[in-house]
GROMACS .gro file of C-alpha atoms in nm:
model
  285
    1UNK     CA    1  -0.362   7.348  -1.136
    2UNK     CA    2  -0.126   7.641  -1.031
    3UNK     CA    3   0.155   7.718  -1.280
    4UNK     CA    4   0.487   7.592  -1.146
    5UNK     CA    5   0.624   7.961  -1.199
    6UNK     CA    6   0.353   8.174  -0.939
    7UNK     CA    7   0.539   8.055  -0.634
    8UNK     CA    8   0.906   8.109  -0.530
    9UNK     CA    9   1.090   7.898  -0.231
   10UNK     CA   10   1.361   7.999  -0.003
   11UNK     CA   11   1.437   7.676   0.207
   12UNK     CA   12   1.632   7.758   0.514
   13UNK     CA   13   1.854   7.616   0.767
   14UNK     CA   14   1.573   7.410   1.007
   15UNK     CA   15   1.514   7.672   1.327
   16UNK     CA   16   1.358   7.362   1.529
   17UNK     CA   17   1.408   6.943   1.514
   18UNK     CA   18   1.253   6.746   1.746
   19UNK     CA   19   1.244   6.414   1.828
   20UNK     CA   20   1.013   6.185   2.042
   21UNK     CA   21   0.967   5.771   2.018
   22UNK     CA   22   0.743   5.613   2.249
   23UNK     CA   23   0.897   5.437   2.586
   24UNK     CA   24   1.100   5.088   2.436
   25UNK     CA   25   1.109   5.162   2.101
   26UNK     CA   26   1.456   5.212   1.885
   27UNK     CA   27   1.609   5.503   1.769
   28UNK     CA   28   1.524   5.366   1.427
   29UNK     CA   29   1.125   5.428   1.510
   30UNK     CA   30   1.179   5.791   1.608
   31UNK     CA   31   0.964   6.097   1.478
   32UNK     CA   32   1.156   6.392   1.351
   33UNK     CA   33   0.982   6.735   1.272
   34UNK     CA   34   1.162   6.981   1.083
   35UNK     CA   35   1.011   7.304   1.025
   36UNK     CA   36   1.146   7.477   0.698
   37UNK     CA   37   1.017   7.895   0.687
   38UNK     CA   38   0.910   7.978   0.286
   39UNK     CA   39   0.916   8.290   0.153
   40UNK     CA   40   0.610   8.322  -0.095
   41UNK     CA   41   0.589   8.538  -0.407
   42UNK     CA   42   0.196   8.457  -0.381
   43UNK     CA   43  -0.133   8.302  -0.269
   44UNK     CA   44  -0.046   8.005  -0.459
   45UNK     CA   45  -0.103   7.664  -0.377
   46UNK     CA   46   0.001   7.551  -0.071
   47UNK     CA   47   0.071   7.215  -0.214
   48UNK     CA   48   0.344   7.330  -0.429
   49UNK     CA   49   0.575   7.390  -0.211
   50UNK     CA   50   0.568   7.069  -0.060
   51UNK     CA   51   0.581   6.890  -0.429
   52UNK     CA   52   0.861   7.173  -0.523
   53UNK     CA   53   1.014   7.031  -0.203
   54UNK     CA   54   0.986   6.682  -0.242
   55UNK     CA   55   1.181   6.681  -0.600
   56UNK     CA   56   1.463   6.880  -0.467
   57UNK     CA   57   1.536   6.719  -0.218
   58UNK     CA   58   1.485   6.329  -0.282
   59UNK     CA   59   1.548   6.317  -0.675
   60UNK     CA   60   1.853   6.274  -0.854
   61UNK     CA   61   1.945   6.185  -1.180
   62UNK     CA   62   1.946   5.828  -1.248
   63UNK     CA   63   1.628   5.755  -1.003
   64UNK     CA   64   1.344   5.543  -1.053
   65UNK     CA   65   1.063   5.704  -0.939
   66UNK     CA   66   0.735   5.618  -0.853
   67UNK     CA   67   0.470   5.855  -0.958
   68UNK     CA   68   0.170   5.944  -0.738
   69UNK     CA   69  -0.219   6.028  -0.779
   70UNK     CA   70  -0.340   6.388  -0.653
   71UNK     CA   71  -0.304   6.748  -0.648
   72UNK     CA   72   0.102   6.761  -0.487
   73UNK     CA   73   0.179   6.457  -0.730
   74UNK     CA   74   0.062   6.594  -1.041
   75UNK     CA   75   0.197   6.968  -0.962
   76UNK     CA   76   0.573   6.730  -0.843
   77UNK     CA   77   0.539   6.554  -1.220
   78UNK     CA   78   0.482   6.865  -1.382
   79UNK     CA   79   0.773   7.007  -1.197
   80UNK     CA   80   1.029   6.716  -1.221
   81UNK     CA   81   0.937   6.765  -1.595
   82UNK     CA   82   1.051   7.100  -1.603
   83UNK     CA   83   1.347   7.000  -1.421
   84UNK     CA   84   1.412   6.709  -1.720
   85UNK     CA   85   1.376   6.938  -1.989
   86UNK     CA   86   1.665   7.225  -1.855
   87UNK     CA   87   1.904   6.935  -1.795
   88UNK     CA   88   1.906   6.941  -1.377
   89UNK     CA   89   1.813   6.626  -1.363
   90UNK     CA   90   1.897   6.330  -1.626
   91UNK     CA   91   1.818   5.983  -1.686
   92UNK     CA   92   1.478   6.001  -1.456
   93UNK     CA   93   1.238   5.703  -1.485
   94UNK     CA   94   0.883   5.715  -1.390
   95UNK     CA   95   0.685   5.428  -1.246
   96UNK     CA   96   0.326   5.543  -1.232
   97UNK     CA   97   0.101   5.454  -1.014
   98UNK     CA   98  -0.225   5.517  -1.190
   99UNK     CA   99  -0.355   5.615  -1.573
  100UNK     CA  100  -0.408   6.020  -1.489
  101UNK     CA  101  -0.025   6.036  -1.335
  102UNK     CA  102   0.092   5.854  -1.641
  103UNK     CA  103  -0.087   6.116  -1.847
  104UNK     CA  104   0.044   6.396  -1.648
  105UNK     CA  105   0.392   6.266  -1.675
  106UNK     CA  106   0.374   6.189  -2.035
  107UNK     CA  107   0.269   6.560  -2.099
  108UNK     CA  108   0.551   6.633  -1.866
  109UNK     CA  109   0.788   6.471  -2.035
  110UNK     CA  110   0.947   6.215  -1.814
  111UNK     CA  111   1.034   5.866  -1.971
  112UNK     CA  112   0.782   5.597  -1.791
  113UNK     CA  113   0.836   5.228  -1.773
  114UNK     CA  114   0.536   5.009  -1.633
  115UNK     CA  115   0.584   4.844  -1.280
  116UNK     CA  116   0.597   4.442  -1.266
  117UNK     CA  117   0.722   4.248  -0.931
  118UNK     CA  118   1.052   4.270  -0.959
  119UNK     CA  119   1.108   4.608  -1.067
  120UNK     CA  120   1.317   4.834  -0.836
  121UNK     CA  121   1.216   5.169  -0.737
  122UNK     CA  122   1.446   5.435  -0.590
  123UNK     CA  123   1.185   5.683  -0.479
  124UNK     CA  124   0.826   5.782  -0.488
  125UNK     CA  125   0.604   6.016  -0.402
  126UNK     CA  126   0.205   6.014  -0.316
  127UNK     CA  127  -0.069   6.230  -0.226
  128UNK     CA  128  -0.253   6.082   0.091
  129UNK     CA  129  -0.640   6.086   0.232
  130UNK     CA  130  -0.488   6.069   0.585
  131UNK     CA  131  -0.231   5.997   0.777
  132UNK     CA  132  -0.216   5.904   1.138
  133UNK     CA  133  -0.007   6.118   1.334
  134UNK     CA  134   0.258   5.904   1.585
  135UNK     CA  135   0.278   5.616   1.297
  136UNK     CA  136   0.236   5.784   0.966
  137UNK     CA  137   0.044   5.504   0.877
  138UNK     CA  138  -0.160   5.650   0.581
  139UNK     CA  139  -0.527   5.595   0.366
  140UNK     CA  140  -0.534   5.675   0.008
  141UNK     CA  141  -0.808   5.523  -0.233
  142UNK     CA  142  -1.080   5.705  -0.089
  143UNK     CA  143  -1.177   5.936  -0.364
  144UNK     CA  144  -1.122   5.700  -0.659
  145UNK     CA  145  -1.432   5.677  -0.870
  146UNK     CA  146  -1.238   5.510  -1.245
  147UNK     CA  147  -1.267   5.169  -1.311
  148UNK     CA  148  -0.931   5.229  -1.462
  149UNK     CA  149  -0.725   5.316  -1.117
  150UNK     CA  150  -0.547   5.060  -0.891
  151UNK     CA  151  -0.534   5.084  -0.528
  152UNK     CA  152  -0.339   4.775  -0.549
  153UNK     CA  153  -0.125   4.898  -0.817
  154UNK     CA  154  -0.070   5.232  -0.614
  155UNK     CA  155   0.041   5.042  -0.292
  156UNK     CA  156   0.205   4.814  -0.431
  157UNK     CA  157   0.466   5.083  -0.617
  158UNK     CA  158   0.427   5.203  -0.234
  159UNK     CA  159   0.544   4.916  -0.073
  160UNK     CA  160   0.844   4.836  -0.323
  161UNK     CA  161   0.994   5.225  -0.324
  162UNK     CA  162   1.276   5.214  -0.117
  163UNK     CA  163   1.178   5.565   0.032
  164UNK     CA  164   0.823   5.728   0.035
  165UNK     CA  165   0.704   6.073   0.061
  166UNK     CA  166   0.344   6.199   0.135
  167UNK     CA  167   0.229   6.522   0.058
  168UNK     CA  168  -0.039   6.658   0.240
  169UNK     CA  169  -0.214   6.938   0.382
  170UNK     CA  170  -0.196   6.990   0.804
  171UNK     CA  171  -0.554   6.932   0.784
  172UNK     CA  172  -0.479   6.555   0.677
  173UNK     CA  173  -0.270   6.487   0.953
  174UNK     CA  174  -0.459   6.391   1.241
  175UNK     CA  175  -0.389   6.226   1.576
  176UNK     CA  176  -0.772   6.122   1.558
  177UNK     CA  177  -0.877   5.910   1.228
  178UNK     CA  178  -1.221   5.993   1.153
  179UNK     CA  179  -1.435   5.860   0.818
  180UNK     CA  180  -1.393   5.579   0.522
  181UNK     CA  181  -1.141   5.333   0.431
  182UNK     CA  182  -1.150   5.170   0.106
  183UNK     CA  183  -1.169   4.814   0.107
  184UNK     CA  184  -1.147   4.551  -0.189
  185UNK     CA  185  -1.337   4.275  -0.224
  186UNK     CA  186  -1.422   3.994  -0.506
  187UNK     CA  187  -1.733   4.132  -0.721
  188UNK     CA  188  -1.887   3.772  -0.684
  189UNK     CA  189  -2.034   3.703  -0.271
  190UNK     CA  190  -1.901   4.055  -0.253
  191UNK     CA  191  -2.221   4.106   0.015
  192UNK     CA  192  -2.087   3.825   0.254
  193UNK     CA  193  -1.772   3.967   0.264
  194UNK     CA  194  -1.965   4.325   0.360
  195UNK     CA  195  -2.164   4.183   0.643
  196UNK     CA  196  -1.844   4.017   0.781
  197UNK     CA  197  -1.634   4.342   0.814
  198UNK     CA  198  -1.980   4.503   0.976
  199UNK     CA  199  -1.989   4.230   1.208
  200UNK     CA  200  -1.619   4.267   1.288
  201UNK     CA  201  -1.671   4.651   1.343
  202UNK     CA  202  -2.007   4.653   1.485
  203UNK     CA  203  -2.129   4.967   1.642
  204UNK     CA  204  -1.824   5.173   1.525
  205UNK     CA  205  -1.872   5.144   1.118
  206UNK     CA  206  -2.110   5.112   0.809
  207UNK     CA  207  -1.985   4.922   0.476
  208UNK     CA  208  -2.150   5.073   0.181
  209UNK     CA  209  -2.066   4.913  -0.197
  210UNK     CA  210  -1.918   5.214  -0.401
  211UNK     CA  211  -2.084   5.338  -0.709
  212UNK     CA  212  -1.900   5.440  -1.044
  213UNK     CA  213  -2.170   5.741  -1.109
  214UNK     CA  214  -2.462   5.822  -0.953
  215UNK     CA  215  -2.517   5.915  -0.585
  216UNK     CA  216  -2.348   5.676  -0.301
  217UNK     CA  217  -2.590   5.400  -0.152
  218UNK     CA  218  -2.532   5.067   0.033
  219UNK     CA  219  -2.568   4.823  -0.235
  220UNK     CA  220  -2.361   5.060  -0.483
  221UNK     CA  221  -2.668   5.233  -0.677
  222UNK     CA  222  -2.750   5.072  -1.074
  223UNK     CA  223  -2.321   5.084  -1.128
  224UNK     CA  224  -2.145   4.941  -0.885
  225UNK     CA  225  -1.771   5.041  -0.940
  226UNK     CA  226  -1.566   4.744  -1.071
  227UNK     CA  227  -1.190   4.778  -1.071
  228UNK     CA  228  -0.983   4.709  -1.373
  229UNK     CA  229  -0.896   4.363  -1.201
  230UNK     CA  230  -1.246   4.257  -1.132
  231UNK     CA  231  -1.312   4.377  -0.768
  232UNK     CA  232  -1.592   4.570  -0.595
  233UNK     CA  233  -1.475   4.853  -0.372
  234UNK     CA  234  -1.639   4.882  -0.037
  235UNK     CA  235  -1.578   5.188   0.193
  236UNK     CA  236  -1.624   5.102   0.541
  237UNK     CA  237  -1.710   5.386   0.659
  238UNK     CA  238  -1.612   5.461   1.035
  239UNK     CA  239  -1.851   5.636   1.290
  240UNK     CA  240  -1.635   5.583   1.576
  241UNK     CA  241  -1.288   5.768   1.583
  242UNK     CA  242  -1.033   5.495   1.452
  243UNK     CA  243  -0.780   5.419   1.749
  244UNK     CA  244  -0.499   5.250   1.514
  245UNK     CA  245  -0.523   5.233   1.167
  246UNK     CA  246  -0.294   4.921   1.214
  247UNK     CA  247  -0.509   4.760   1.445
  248UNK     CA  248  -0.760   4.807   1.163
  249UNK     CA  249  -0.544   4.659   0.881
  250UNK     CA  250  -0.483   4.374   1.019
  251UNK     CA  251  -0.847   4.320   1.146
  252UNK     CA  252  -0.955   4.380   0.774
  253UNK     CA  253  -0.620   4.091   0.634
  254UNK     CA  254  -0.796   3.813   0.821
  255UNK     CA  255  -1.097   3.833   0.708
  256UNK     CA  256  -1.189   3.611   0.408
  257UNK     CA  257  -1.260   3.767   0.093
  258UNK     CA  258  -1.047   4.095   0.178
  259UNK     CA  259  -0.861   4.133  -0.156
  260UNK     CA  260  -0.676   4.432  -0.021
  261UNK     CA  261  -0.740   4.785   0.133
  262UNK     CA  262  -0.641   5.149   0.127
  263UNK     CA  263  -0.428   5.129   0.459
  264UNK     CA  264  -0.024   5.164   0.380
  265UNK     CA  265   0.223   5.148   0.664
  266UNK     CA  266   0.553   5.167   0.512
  267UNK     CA  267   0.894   5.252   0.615
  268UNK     CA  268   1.141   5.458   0.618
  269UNK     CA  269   0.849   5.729   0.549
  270UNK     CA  270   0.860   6.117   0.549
  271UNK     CA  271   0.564   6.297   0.548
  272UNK     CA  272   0.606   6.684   0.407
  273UNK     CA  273   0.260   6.881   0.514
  274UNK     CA  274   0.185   7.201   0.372
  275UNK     CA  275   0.080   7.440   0.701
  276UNK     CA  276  -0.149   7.710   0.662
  277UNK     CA  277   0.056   7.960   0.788
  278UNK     CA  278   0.272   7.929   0.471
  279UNK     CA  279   0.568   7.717   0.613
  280UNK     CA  280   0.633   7.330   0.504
  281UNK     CA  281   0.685   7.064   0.840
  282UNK     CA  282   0.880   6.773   0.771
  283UNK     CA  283   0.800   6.458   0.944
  284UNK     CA  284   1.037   6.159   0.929
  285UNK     CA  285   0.987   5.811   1.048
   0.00000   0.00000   0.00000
C-alpha cells in the first residue's frame, strides 16, 4: 500500500460541470461530473487521491462513518487516521464493513463501534467491482474469498449511510456491464436455487458455486465457500453484456432461495474515479 505521504493534492476550482437526466426524470435524478486537475508529487497510486479526496471533503468531526473493503478504503482509513491523530478531525466513529477494514482502522487508530439495525450512519465510503455508468448502480462482493466477510453486512452499512461514496478506477466505470455478480444462496438445496437463476438467464449467463481455496469450478471444488452466516456464494457469471444491473436485481429478489446479492443501488450516491491521466472526476447522483 502507498504511504499516505508520496502524493501531494492541489484541488482546484471545477473547470467543467455538467449535467444530463434522461427525458421525464427530476432534477433530483440528475448526473453531475466535476472534473478536479491534481498536481502530483509522484507515480503514486492513483487511488489515493480519490480516498485523500473523499475524507476531505465528506468527513467532519463528529461523523459516523462507515468503513469500506479495498485498496481506496484502506489507503481513506489509514488517512482519516492520520487526520485523528493531528487533531483535524475529532470524535470520528467507524462502522466497518468487514474484518480486514476493522483491522486497518484499528491500526489506524479510529474508535469503531459494530453496526446493528438501528444504528445511524452519517457517511461511508466503499471500494466498488463496477459501477454502471447513467445509474451508478454498483457490484462489490466479487473478489471475496473469507468465510469471515459479509456482503450482507457491507450493503447493509451501504444502504443505511445517509451518503455513499465509491472509489474507483475509470476502468470500473462502464456504460457496458460485462462478467460476475455475486449471489447468496442457503448452503442446503443451494443447487436448485443455481439451476433456477440459469434458467432465468438462459443463454446470457453461467452460475458456478464459489470455492474458498483451490481453483474455481461449478460445483465449488472440495471447499465450497461458506459465509460466516451459513450461505453458499454463487457468481453468476454473465456472457452477455448486462443491459441494467437493476433489471438484474430485481430478476435475482424474486427468485426463491436468493438470500441476497452483490448489486447496490443507493441514493444520494457520488462516485469519485481516479482517471489515468492523473485528474479525479466526480460523479453525483
Amino acid at each position: 500500500m502507498a504511504s499516505l505521504a508520496t502524493s501531494t493534492l492541489v484541488y482546484s476550482t471545477p473547470v467543467r460541470i455538467k449535467t444530463s437526466s434522461k427525458p421525464g426524470s427530476s432534477s433530483r435524478n440528475c448526473k453531475k461530473t466535476v472534473p478536479f486537475p491534481v498536481t502530483r508529487a509522484d507515480s503514486s497510486s492513483l487511488l489515493l487521491d480519490a480516498a485523500k479526496y473523499t475524507v476531505d471533503k465528506h468527513i467532519q468531526s463528529g461523523m459516523v462513518v462507515g468503513l469500506g473493503s479495498g485498496q481506496a478504503s484502506g489507503m481513506a482509513i489509514q488517512y482519516l487516521g492520520r487526520l485523528l491523530r493531528a487533531g483535524a478531525l475529532k470524535d470520528v466513529v467507524g462502522v466497518p464493513m468487514s474484518v480486514t477494514s476493522a483491522s486497518e482502522a484499528a491500526k489506524a487508530g479510529i474508535p469503531l463501534d459494530r453496526y446493528q439495525d438501528s444504528s445511524q450512519i452519517d457517511f461511508a465510503f466503499d471500494d466498488a467491482d463496477i459501477i454502471e455508468e447513467e445509474t451508478l448502480v454498483a457490484i462489490i462482493g466479487r473478489q471475496k474469498s473469507q468465510a469471515d466477510e459479509s456482503i450482507i453486512q457491507e450493503k447493509s452499512i451501504l444502504s443505511a449511510a445517509k451518503k455513499l461514496v465509491f472509489m474507483i478506477t475509470g476502468n470500473k466505470y462502464m456504460g457496458s456491464l460485462e462478467g460476475s455478480i455475486p449471489v447468496l444462496v442457503p448452503a442446503l438445496n443451494w443447487m436448485e436455487t443455481a439451476e433456477e437463476i440459469e434458467d432465468l438467464f438462459l443463454g446470457d449467463a453461467e452460475v458456478w458455486r464459489r470455492s474458498s481455496i483451490g481453483q474455481a469450478d461449478p460445483m465449488g471444488g472440495d471447499f465450497p465457500l461458506i459465509t460466516r452466516e451459513g450461505h453458499n456464494v454463487l457468481d453468476v457469471i454473465f456472457t452477455s453484456p448486462i443491459q441494467s444491473l437493476a433489471e438484474v436485481a430485481e430478476s435475482l429478489d424474486k427468485v426463491d432461495g436468493v438470500v441476497d446479492h452483490g448489486v447496490i443501488s443507493k441514493l444520494p450516491c457520488t462516485v469519485v474515479i481516479a482517471a489515468e491521466s492523473g485528474g479525479l472526476n466526480i460523479v453525483d447522483r
